[in-house]
Amino acid sequence: MTTPRLETALTKLVGVRHPIVQTGMGWVAGPRLVSATANAGALGILASATMTTEQLGLAVREVKARTEEPFGVNLRADAADARERVRIIIDEGVRVASFALAPSRELIAELKDAGVVVIPSIGARRHAEKVAAWGADAVIVQGGEGGGHTGEVATTVLLPQVVDAVDIPVIAAGGFHDGRGLVAALAFGAAGVAMGTRFLLTSDSTVPDAVKAKYLEATVKDVTVTTAVDGLPHRMLRTELVASLEGAGRVRALAQAVRRASGFRKISGLSWPQLVRDGVAMKHGKNLTWSQTLLAANTPMLLRASMVEGRTDLGVMASGQVAGLIEDLPSCEELITRVLTEAAHVLATLPTAE
């Protein structure tokens, strides 16, 4: 079956066939998922925050061995070794650098000088305006429906605000999983959509089957926003762990944070000073307790427990609200073909003015 084509400012900017982005989810967006997405014609984003720099270099080379299509790497702009990771991206010829937080003007310039497309993720119009002024090539705009750390403004309100505010391509995220959503995003003025939960729930995703089953069982009401995990609004599946964290006192929460921080330090290769430094960077400008600061620095451990180890009882399962609408596990190729086919059908059947 031939997949319909939709050419937009996004496809032209990064050289992919379809205006769809697979987001850089920690412990989820590894070489297999990214290369499957790229081979299917969309933009796969490799998650690097949960990797050491050595692991990142190996992962990039593995993706390159699996596909000749463009792909990207997601970075934490506030990480102590962000510049070292940028150098890996440049040296390996990665097409796109995406950021979970706004990168500095200097990092944007360094990447752009090397021919790398810079696409930060933002959750407010003012942030989009700032990175656009600093030279970002495009932005991913995530509304409150999106999984993981999220904001309060719905995509349908935030997206048109940002489209009207900047003159660079805008990619819509938060609440997208099908062709109807893609058409709606294009109607709002976006150049494409970015999806996380929908790609997590594919056969190409390495997330354990038991965890995928929990997502497929979830209803829309089973997806909640909590600050109990790391002090920041975090959208995830409601589980017994989430409930226990919400009910924990300060002393218990601090003990849990120290224990998990120790585990993450061993896996990530970070020293205690580096871990604390990263936590302080997250604490900056936010009213977090020190237990929340430690949890913020090692939230990857909670994600790893579920996304790698399959521990639905001990892990955190970040999730967009669309989990309540997803019922199957297609391959990336099947998913993208389905989305584009449905989008083409919707566009063809829209009523026209007479």
mmCIF file of C-alpha atoms in Angstrom:
data_model
loop_
_atom_site.group_PDB
_atom_site.id
_atom_site.type_symbol
_atom_site.label_atom_id
_atom_site.label_comp_id
_atom_site.label_asym_id
_atom_site.label_seq_id
_atom_site.Cartn_x
_atom_site.Cartn_y
_atom_site.Cartn_z
ATOM 1 C CA MET A 1 0.000 0.000 0.000
ATOM 2 C CA THR A 2 1.351 3.414 -0.970
ATOM 3 C CA THR A 3 1.425 5.892 1.901
ATOM 4 C CA PRO A 4 -0.042 9.310 0.982
ATOM 5 C CA ARG A 5 2.386 12.225 1.145
ATOM 6 C CA LEU A 6 1.883 15.550 2.901
ATOM 7 C CA GLU A 7 4.647 18.064 2.273
ATOM 8 C CA THR A 8 4.951 20.773 4.905
ATOM 9 C CA ALA A 9 7.552 23.169 6.264
ATOM 10 C CA LEU A 10 8.649 20.387 8.638
ATOM 11 C CA THR A 11 9.280 17.799 5.933
ATOM 12 C CA LYS A 12 11.247 20.361 3.933
ATOM 13 C CA LEU A 13 13.270 21.478 6.960
ATOM 14 C CA VAL A 14 14.480 18.067 8.136
ATOM 15 C CA GLY A 15 14.161 15.985 4.963
ATOM 16 C CA VAL A 16 11.600 13.408 6.107
ATOM 17 C CA ARG A 17 8.694 12.123 3.993
ATOM 18 C CA HIS A 18 5.926 12.648 6.529
ATOM 19 C CA PRO A 19 5.163 15.507 8.981
ATOM 20 C CA ILE A 20 5.263 13.295 12.061
ATOM 21 C CA VAL A 21 7.772 13.314 14.941
ATOM 22 C CA GLN A 22 8.401 10.523 17.449
ATOM 23 C CA THR A 23 9.408 12.287 20.640
ATOM 24 C CA GLY A 24 12.561 11.594 22.677
ATOM 25 C CA MET A 25 11.148 9.608 25.611
ATOM 26 C CA GLY A 26 13.686 8.490 28.226
ATOM 27 C CA TRP A 27 14.279 4.698 28.288
ATOM 28 C CA VAL A 28 11.785 4.357 25.394
ATOM 29 C CA ALA A 29 13.210 6.186 22.385
ATOM 30 C CA GLY A 30 16.217 3.966 21.768
ATOM 31 C CA PRO A 31 17.877 2.921 18.508
ATOM 32 C CA ARG A 32 15.239 0.335 17.548
ATOM 33 C CA LEU A 33 12.248 2.680 17.850
ATOM 34 C CA VAL A 34 14.080 5.649 16.336
ATOM 35 C CA SER A 35 15.340 3.726 13.312
ATOM 36 C CA ALA A 36 11.917 2.102 12.745
ATOM 37 C CA THR A 37 10.330 5.552 12.796
ATOM 38 C CA ALA A 38 12.946 6.958 10.436
ATOM 39 C CA ASN A 39 12.627 4.056 8.004
ATOM 40 C CA ALA A 40 8.857 4.634 7.959
ATOM 41 C CA GLY A 41 9.423 8.212 6.813
ATOM 42 C CA ALA A 42 8.899 10.192 10.024
ATOM 43 C CA LEU A 43 11.404 11.926 12.317
ATOM 44 C CA GLY A 44 12.624 9.673 15.131
ATOM 45 C CA ILE A 45 14.203 11.378 18.138
ATOM 46 C CA LEU A 46 16.737 9.471 20.261
ATOM 47 C CA ALA A 47 16.472 10.168 24.007
ATOM 48 C CA SER A 48 19.893 10.921 25.464
ATOM 49 C CA ALA A 49 19.135 12.164 28.995
ATOM 50 C CA THR A 50 19.120 8.595 30.332
ATOM 51 C CA MET A 51 22.417 7.717 28.621
ATOM 52 C CA THR A 52 26.028 8.419 29.448
ATOM 53 C CA THR A 53 27.936 10.248 26.723
ATOM 54 C CA GLU A 54 29.602 6.977 25.738
ATOM 55 C CA GLN A 55 26.214 5.268 25.476
ATOM 56 C CA LEU A 56 24.920 8.161 23.414
ATOM 57 C CA GLY A 57 27.737 7.803 20.899
ATOM 58 C CA LEU A 58 27.071 4.069 20.598
ATOM 59 C CA ALA A 59 23.320 4.613 20.242
ATOM 60 C CA VAL A 60 23.767 7.216 17.504
ATOM 61 C CA ARG A 61 26.040 4.880 15.558
ATOM 62 C CA GLU A 62 23.536 2.045 15.965
ATOM 63 C CA VAL A 63 20.741 4.178 14.538
ATOM 64 C CA LYS A 64 22.993 5.141 11.625
ATOM 65 C CA ALA A 65 23.668 1.447 10.988
ATOM 66 C CA ARG A 66 19.919 0.727 10.921
ATOM 67 C CA THR A 67 18.785 3.611 8.714
ATOM 68 C CA GLU A 68 20.043 6.143 6.199
ATOM 69 C CA GLU A 69 17.098 8.472 6.916
ATOM 70 C CA PRO A 70 17.322 11.674 9.008
ATOM 71 C CA PHE A 71 16.856 11.399 12.772
ATOM 72 C CA GLY A 72 17.425 13.528 15.844
ATOM 73 C CA VAL A 73 18.773 13.455 19.389
ATOM 74 C CA ASN A 74 16.997 14.980 22.375
ATOM 75 C CA LEU A 75 19.141 16.763 24.962
ATOM 76 C CA ARG A 76 18.628 18.343 28.355
ATOM 77 C CA ALA A 77 19.877 21.874 27.931
ATOM 78 C CA ASP A 78 20.619 22.198 31.672
ATOM 79 C CA ALA A 79 22.763 19.029 31.890
ATOM 80 C CA ALA A 80 26.339 19.594 33.046
ATOM 81 C CA ASP A 81 27.686 17.765 29.965
ATOM 82 C CA ALA A 82 25.304 19.319 27.420
ATOM 83 C CA ARG A 83 28.151 20.755 25.353
ATOM 84 C CA GLU A 84 29.871 17.364 25.162
ATOM 85 C CA ARG A 85 26.635 15.842 23.892
ATOM 86 C CA VAL A 86 26.290 18.599 21.327
ATOM 87 C CA ARG A 87 29.770 17.734 20.076
ATOM 88 C CA ILE A 88 28.724 14.080 19.617
ATOM 89 C CA ILE A 89 25.713 15.199 17.566
ATOM 90 C CA ILE A 90 27.896 17.380 15.369
ATOM 91 C CA ASP A 91 30.712 14.861 14.941
ATOM 92 C CA GLU A 92 28.271 12.035 14.077
ATOM 93 C CA GLY A 93 26.369 14.127 11.548
ATOM 94 C CA VAL A 94 22.994 13.903 13.308
ATOM 95 C CA ARG A 95 20.381 15.926 11.428
ATOM 96 C CA VAL A 96 18.308 17.330 14.336
ATOM 97 C CA ALA A 97 18.948 18.404 17.927
ATOM 98 C CA SER A 98 15.841 18.725 20.073
ATOM 99 C CA PHE A 99 15.745 20.063 23.606
ATOM 100 C CA ALA A 100 13.432 19.441 26.537
ATOM 101 C CA LEU A 101 14.291 22.895 27.887
ATOM 102 C CA ALA A 102 15.250 26.019 26.003
ATOM 103 C CA PRO A 103 18.926 25.796 24.958
ATOM 104 C CA SER A 104 21.192 28.796 25.313
ATOM 105 C CA ARG A 105 21.800 31.158 22.440
ATOM 106 C CA GLU A 106 25.382 29.840 22.304
ATOM 107 C CA LEU A 107 24.345 26.181 21.983
ATOM 108 C CA ILE A 108 21.887 27.041 19.224
ATOM 109 C CA ALA A 109 24.578 28.948 17.333
ATOM 110 C CA GLU A 110 27.110 26.121 17.703
ATOM 111 C CA LEU A 111 24.659 23.575 16.320
ATOM 112 C CA LYS A 112 23.417 25.764 13.495
ATOM 113 C CA ASP A 113 26.977 26.614 12.441
ATOM 114 C CA ALA A 114 27.524 22.868 12.032
ATOM 115 C CA GLY A 115 24.376 22.479 9.922
ATOM 116 C CA VAL A 116 22.260 20.818 12.648
ATOM 117 C CA VAL A 117 18.549 21.696 12.754
ATOM 118 C CA VAL A 118 17.591 22.948 16.240
ATOM 119 C CA ILE A 119 14.079 22.188 17.519
ATOM 120 C CA PRO A 120 13.400 23.006 21.187
ATOM 121 C CA SER A 121 10.237 21.829 22.945
ATOM 122 C CA ILE A 122 8.286 24.598 24.656
ATOM 123 C CA GLY A 123 5.121 24.944 26.680
ATOM 124 C CA ALA A 124 4.444 28.678 26.536
ATOM 125 C CA ARG A 125 4.277 31.351 23.852
ATOM 126 C CA ARG A 126 6.982 33.475 25.468
ATOM 127 C CA HIS A 127 9.401 30.549 25.397
ATOM 128 C CA ALA A 128 8.736 30.035 21.693
ATOM 129 C CA GLU A 129 9.362 33.696 21.024
ATOM 130 C CA LYS A 130 12.641 33.551 22.965
ATOM 131 C CA VAL A 131 14.132 30.546 21.179
ATOM 132 C CA ALA A 132 12.927 31.819 17.800
ATOM 133 C CA ALA A 133 14.760 35.085 18.448
ATOM 134 C CA TRP A 134 17.873 33.080 19.334
ATOM 135 C CA GLY A 135 17.814 31.242 16.016
ATOM 136 C CA ALA A 136 15.884 27.995 16.621
ATOM 137 C CA ASP A 137 14.756 26.461 13.331
ATOM 138 C CA ALA A 138 11.400 25.175 14.629
ATOM 139 C CA VAL A 139 9.617 24.473 17.910
ATOM 140 C CA ILE A 140 7.621 21.577 19.313
ATOM 141 C CA VAL A 141 4.651 22.976 21.247
ATOM 142 C CA GLN A 142 3.275 20.623 23.898
ATOM 143 C CA GLY A 143 -0.129 21.296 25.359
ATOM 144 C CA GLY A 144 -1.303 20.053 28.732
ATOM 145 C CA GLU A 145 -2.653 16.784 27.273
ATOM 146 C CA GLY A 146 0.896 15.564 26.660
ATOM 147 C CA GLY A 147 2.694 12.993 28.796
ATOM 148 C CA GLY A 148 5.571 13.608 31.181
ATOM 149 C CA HIS A 149 6.319 17.120 32.415
ATOM 150 C CA THR A 150 3.551 19.280 31.086
ATOM 151 C CA GLY A 151 1.788 22.600 31.438
ATOM 152 C CA GLU A 152 -1.752 23.733 32.144
ATOM 153 C CA VAL A 153 -2.737 25.130 28.737
ATOM 154 C CA ALA A 154 -4.541 22.814 26.321
ATOM 155 C CA THR A 155 -3.010 22.229 22.897
ATOM 156 C CA THR A 156 -6.007 23.775 21.145
ATOM 157 C CA VAL A 157 -5.358 27.040 23.003
ATOM 158 C CA LEU A 158 -1.542 27.040 23.098
ATOM 159 C CA LEU A 159 -0.918 25.972 19.498
ATOM 160 C CA PRO A 160 -2.621 28.892 17.701
ATOM 161 C CA GLN A 161 -0.995 31.308 20.153
ATOM 162 C CA VAL A 162 2.461 30.096 19.189
ATOM 163 C CA VAL A 163 1.696 29.829 15.458
ATOM 164 C CA ASP A 164 0.653 33.492 15.503
ATOM 165 C CA ALA A 165 3.689 34.546 17.553
ATOM 166 C CA VAL A 166 6.618 33.075 15.587
ATOM 167 C CA ASP A 167 7.585 32.751 11.930
ATOM 168 C CA ILE A 168 9.320 29.368 12.178
ATOM 169 C CA PRO A 169 7.655 25.940 11.736
ATOM 170 C CA VAL A 170 5.594 24.862 14.731
ATOM 171 C CA ILE A 171 5.097 21.163 15.526
ATOM 172 C CA ALA A 172 2.058 20.324 17.640
ATOM 173 C CA ALA A 173 2.305 17.870 20.557
ATOM 174 C CA GLY A 174 -0.105 16.789 23.254
ATOM 175 C CA GLY A 175 -3.191 14.765 22.387
ATOM 176 C CA PHE A 176 -2.266 13.447 18.932
ATOM 177 C CA HIS A 177 -2.499 9.837 17.826
ATOM 178 C CA ASP A 178 -4.305 9.655 14.471
ATOM 179 C CA GLY A 179 -4.928 11.250 11.075
ATOM 180 C CA ARG A 180 -7.749 13.433 12.294
ATOM 181 C CA GLY A 181 -5.401 15.016 14.807
ATOM 182 C CA LEU A 182 -2.802 15.634 12.120
ATOM 183 C CA VAL A 183 -5.353 17.442 9.946
ATOM 184 C CA ALA A 184 -6.546 19.475 12.934
ATOM 185 C CA ALA A 185 -2.960 20.517 13.730
ATOM 186 C CA LEU A 186 -2.388 21.565 10.119
ATOM 187 C CA ALA A 187 -5.619 23.583 10.244
ATOM 188 C CA PHE A 188 -4.296 25.416 13.292
ATOM 189 C CA GLY A 189 -1.191 26.323 11.270
ATOM 190 C CA ALA A 190 1.213 23.668 12.518
ATOM 191 C CA ALA A 191 3.729 22.021 10.199
ATOM 192 C CA GLY A 192 3.203 18.569 11.699
ATOM 193 C CA VAL A 193 2.577 16.652 14.900
ATOM 194 C CA ALA A 194 4.802 15.051 17.517
ATOM 195 C CA MET A 195 3.604 11.922 19.331
ATOM 196 C CA GLY A 196 5.059 10.135 22.348
ATOM 197 C CA THR A 197 2.547 7.755 23.891
ATOM 198 C CA ARG A 198 1.355 6.579 20.463
ATOM 199 C CA PHE A 199 4.918 5.558 19.486
ATOM 200 C CA LEU A 200 5.533 4.008 22.911
ATOM 201 C CA LEU A 201 2.583 1.752 22.122
ATOM 202 C CA THR A 202 3.969 0.182 18.957
ATOM 203 C CA SER A 203 5.492 -3.219 18.305
ATOM 204 C CA ASP A 204 8.833 -1.509 17.608
ATOM 205 C CA SER A 205 8.930 -0.052 21.119
ATOM 206 C CA THR A 206 11.129 -2.005 23.549
ATOM 207 C CA VAL A 207 8.862 -1.235 26.510
ATOM 208 C CA PRO A 208 7.980 -4.547 28.245
ATOM 209 C CA ASP A 209 4.670 -6.156 27.294
ATOM 210 C CA ALA A 210 3.322 -5.955 30.855
ATOM 211 C CA VAL A 211 3.769 -2.194 30.831
ATOM 212 C CA LYS A 212 2.202 -1.807 27.407
ATOM 213 C CA ALA A 213 -0.766 -3.802 28.690
ATOM 214 C CA LYS A 214 -1.257 -1.284 31.511
ATOM 215 C CA TYR A 215 -1.373 1.553 28.992
ATOM 216 C CA LEU A 216 -3.843 -0.308 26.769
ATOM 217 C CA GLU A 217 -6.090 -0.979 29.768
ATOM 218 C CA ALA A 218 -6.126 2.684 30.789
ATOM 219 C CA THR A 219 -9.106 4.928 30.276
ATOM 220 C CA VAL A 220 -8.835 8.678 29.891
ATOM 221 C CA LYS A 221 -9.648 9.021 33.599
ATOM 222 C CA ASP A 222 -6.697 6.774 34.515
ATOM 223 C CA VAL A 223 -4.230 9.414 33.286
ATOM 224 C CA THR A 224 -3.478 12.033 35.920
ATOM 225 C CA VAL A 225 -1.233 15.023 36.619
ATOM 226 C CA THR A 226 0.719 14.948 39.880
ATOM 227 C CA THR A 227 3.534 16.927 41.500
ATOM 228 C CA ALA A 228 4.306 14.143 43.985
ATOM 229 C CA VAL A 229 7.026 12.499 41.896
ATOM 230 C CA ASP A 230 9.426 15.407 41.486
ATOM 231 C CA GLY A 231 7.600 18.578 42.496
ATOM 232 C CA LEU A 232 6.742 19.466 38.907
ATOM 233 C CA PRO A 233 3.438 18.817 37.102
ATOM 234 C CA HIS A 234 3.927 15.361 35.597
ATOM 235 C CA ARG A 235 1.258 13.549 33.547
ATOM 236 C CA MET A 236 1.288 9.772 34.031
ATOM 237 C CA LEU A 237 -0.845 6.712 34.619
ATOM 238 C CA ARG A 238 -2.366 6.665 38.087
ATOM 239 C CA THR A 239 -0.870 3.703 39.992
ATOM 240 C CA GLU A 240 -0.462 2.585 43.598
ATOM 241 C CA LEU A 241 3.059 4.053 43.556
ATOM 242 C CA VAL A 242 1.734 7.465 42.534
ATOM 243 C CA ALA A 243 -0.876 7.289 45.277
ATOM 244 C CA SER A 244 1.772 6.336 47.865
ATOM 245 C CA LEU A 245 4.045 9.202 46.825
ATOM 246 C CA GLU A 246 1.159 11.626 47.086
ATOM 247 C CA GLY A 247 0.465 10.389 50.613
ATOM 248 C CA ALA A 248 4.092 10.247 51.800
ATOM 249 C CA GLY A 249 5.348 12.641 54.455
ATOM 250 C CA ARG A 250 8.464 14.761 53.985
ATOM 251 C CA VAL A 251 10.863 12.399 55.853
ATOM 252 C CA ARG A 252 9.653 9.323 53.950
ATOM 253 C CA ALA A 253 9.787 11.165 50.651
ATOM 254 C CA LEU A 254 13.385 12.263 51.319
ATOM 255 C CA ALA A 255 14.438 8.686 52.196
ATOM 256 C CA GLN A 256 12.873 7.383 48.982
ATOM 257 C CA ALA A 257 14.564 10.134 46.993
ATOM 258 C CA VAL A 258 18.037 9.352 48.388
ATOM 259 C CA ARG A 259 17.628 5.624 47.701
ATOM 260 C CA ARG A 260 16.505 6.157 44.123
ATOM 261 C CA ALA A 261 19.154 8.811 43.522
ATOM 262 C CA SER A 262 21.812 6.306 44.561
ATOM 263 C CA GLY A 263 20.492 3.782 42.057
ATOM 264 C CA PHE A 264 20.372 6.275 39.221
ATOM 265 C CA ARG A 265 23.899 7.464 39.994
ATOM 266 C CA LYS A 266 25.264 3.932 39.567
ATOM 267 C CA ILE A 267 23.449 3.344 36.270
ATOM 268 C CA SER A 268 24.113 6.754 34.732
ATOM 269 C CA GLY A 269 27.743 7.006 35.791
ATOM 270 C CA LEU A 270 27.128 10.406 37.370
ATOM 271 C CA SER A 271 29.025 11.373 40.498
ATOM 272 C CA TRP A 272 27.108 12.610 43.546
ATOM 273 C CA PRO A 273 28.257 16.212 42.857
ATOM 274 C CA GLN A 274 26.993 15.942 39.264
ATOM 275 C CA LEU A 275 23.677 14.489 40.404
ATOM 276 C CA VAL A 276 23.188 17.225 42.993
ATOM 277 C CA ARG A 277 24.236 19.871 40.449
ATOM 278 C CA ASP A 278 21.603 18.632 38.002
ATOM 279 C CA GLY A 279 19.016 18.615 40.767
ATOM 280 C CA VAL A 280 19.898 22.168 41.792
ATOM 281 C CA ALA A 281 19.567 23.244 38.153
ATOM 282 C CA MET A 282 16.031 21.822 38.141
ATOM 283 C CA LYS A 283 15.308 23.468 41.507
ATOM 284 C CA HIS A 284 16.364 26.889 40.227
ATOM 285 C CA GLY A 285 13.354 29.150 39.976
ATOM 286 C CA LYS A 286 11.004 26.498 41.366
ATOM 287 C CA ASN A 287 9.660 26.082 44.884
ATOM 288 C CA LEU A 288 10.911 22.523 45.449
ATOM 289 C CA THR A 289 11.835 20.802 48.711
ATOM 290 C CA TRP A 290 15.179 19.022 48.786
ATOM 291 C CA SER A 291 13.438 15.645 48.579
ATOM 292 C CA GLN A 292 11.659 16.890 45.459
ATOM 293 C CA THR A 293 14.968 18.187 44.129
ATOM 294 C CA LEU A 294 16.562 14.748 44.515
ATOM 295 C CA LEU A 295 13.501 13.118 42.978
ATOM 296 C CA ALA A 296 13.686 15.567 40.074
ATOM 297 C CA ALA A 297 17.303 14.592 39.491
ATOM 298 C CA ASN A 298 16.570 10.875 39.524
ATOM 299 C CA THR A 299 13.070 10.625 38.069
ATOM 300 C CA PRO A 300 14.749 8.591 35.286
ATOM 301 C CA MET A 301 15.124 5.752 37.825
ATOM 302 C CA LEU A 302 11.369 5.660 38.363
ATOM 303 C CA LEU A 303 10.823 5.615 34.611
ATOM 304 C CA ARG A 304 13.465 2.917 34.121
ATOM 305 C CA ALA A 305 11.761 0.612 36.602
ATOM 306 C CA SER A 306 8.734 0.442 34.341
ATOM 307 C CA MET A 307 10.055 1.140 30.847
ATOM 308 C CA VAL A 308 13.068 -1.189 31.097
ATOM 309 C CA GLU A 309 12.448 -3.581 33.980
ATOM 310 C CA GLY A 310 8.691 -3.930 33.481
ATOM 311 C CA ARG A 311 7.928 -3.096 37.129
ATOM 312 C CA THR A 312 4.425 -1.698 36.926
ATOM 313 C CA ASP A 313 4.311 -1.693 40.743
ATOM 314 C CA LEU A 314 7.478 0.348 41.346
ATOM 315 C CA GLY A 315 7.833 2.419 38.201
ATOM 316 C CA VAL A 316 6.397 5.649 36.880
ATOM 317 C CA MET A 317 4.555 5.444 33.566
ATOM 318 C CA ALA A 318 4.513 8.865 31.922
ATOM 319 C CA SER A 319 1.516 9.109 29.630
ATOM 320 C CA GLY A 320 -0.436 11.466 27.452
ATOM 321 C CA GLN A 321 -4.205 11.507 27.809
ATOM 322 C CA VAL A 322 -4.455 9.733 24.448
ATOM 323 C CA ALA A 323 -3.500 6.486 26.197
ATOM 324 C CA GLY A 324 -7.193 6.188 26.966
ATOM 325 C CA LEU A 325 -7.950 6.095 23.222
ATOM 326 C CA ILE A 326 -5.234 3.678 22.051
ATOM 327 C CA GLU A 327 -6.181 0.029 21.655
ATOM 328 C CA ASP A 328 -3.451 -1.672 19.604
ATOM 329 C CA LEU A 329 0.289 -2.070 18.983
ATOM 330 C CA PRO A 330 1.025 -1.477 15.292
ATOM 331 C CA SER A 331 4.535 -1.272 13.881
ATOM 332 C CA CYS A 332 5.849 2.232 13.234
ATOM 333 C CA GLU A 333 5.361 1.695 9.527
ATOM 334 C CA GLU A 334 1.774 0.542 10.027
ATOM 335 C CA LEU A 335 1.053 3.460 12.357
ATOM 336 C CA ILE A 336 2.438 6.120 10.048
ATOM 337 C CA THR A 337 0.677 4.648 7.011
ATOM 338 C CA ARG A 338 -2.575 4.608 8.983
ATOM 339 C CA VAL A 339 -2.190 8.209 10.148
ATOM 340 C CA LEU A 340 -1.391 9.530 6.663
ATOM 341 C CA THR A 341 -4.147 7.478 5.015
ATOM 342 C CA GLU A 342 -6.721 8.734 7.497
ATOM 343 C CA ALA A 343 -5.465 12.306 7.122
ATOM 344 C CA ALA A 344 -5.813 12.095 3.344
ATOM 345 C CA HIS A 345 -9.371 10.755 3.723
ATOM 346 C CA VAL A 346 -10.334 13.522 6.165
ATOM 347 C CA LEU A 347 -8.913 16.201 3.887
ATOM 348 C CA ALA A 348 -10.761 14.765 0.906
ATOM 349 C CA THR A 349 -14.103 14.669 2.697
ATOM 350 C CA LEU A 350 -14.033 18.068 4.389
ATOM 351 C CA PRO A 351 -16.973 20.233 3.330
ATOM 352 C CA THR A 352 -16.088 22.998 0.893
ATOM 353 C CA ALA A 353 -17.520 26.488 0.636
ATOM 354 C CA GLU A 354 -19.725 27.176 -2.345
#
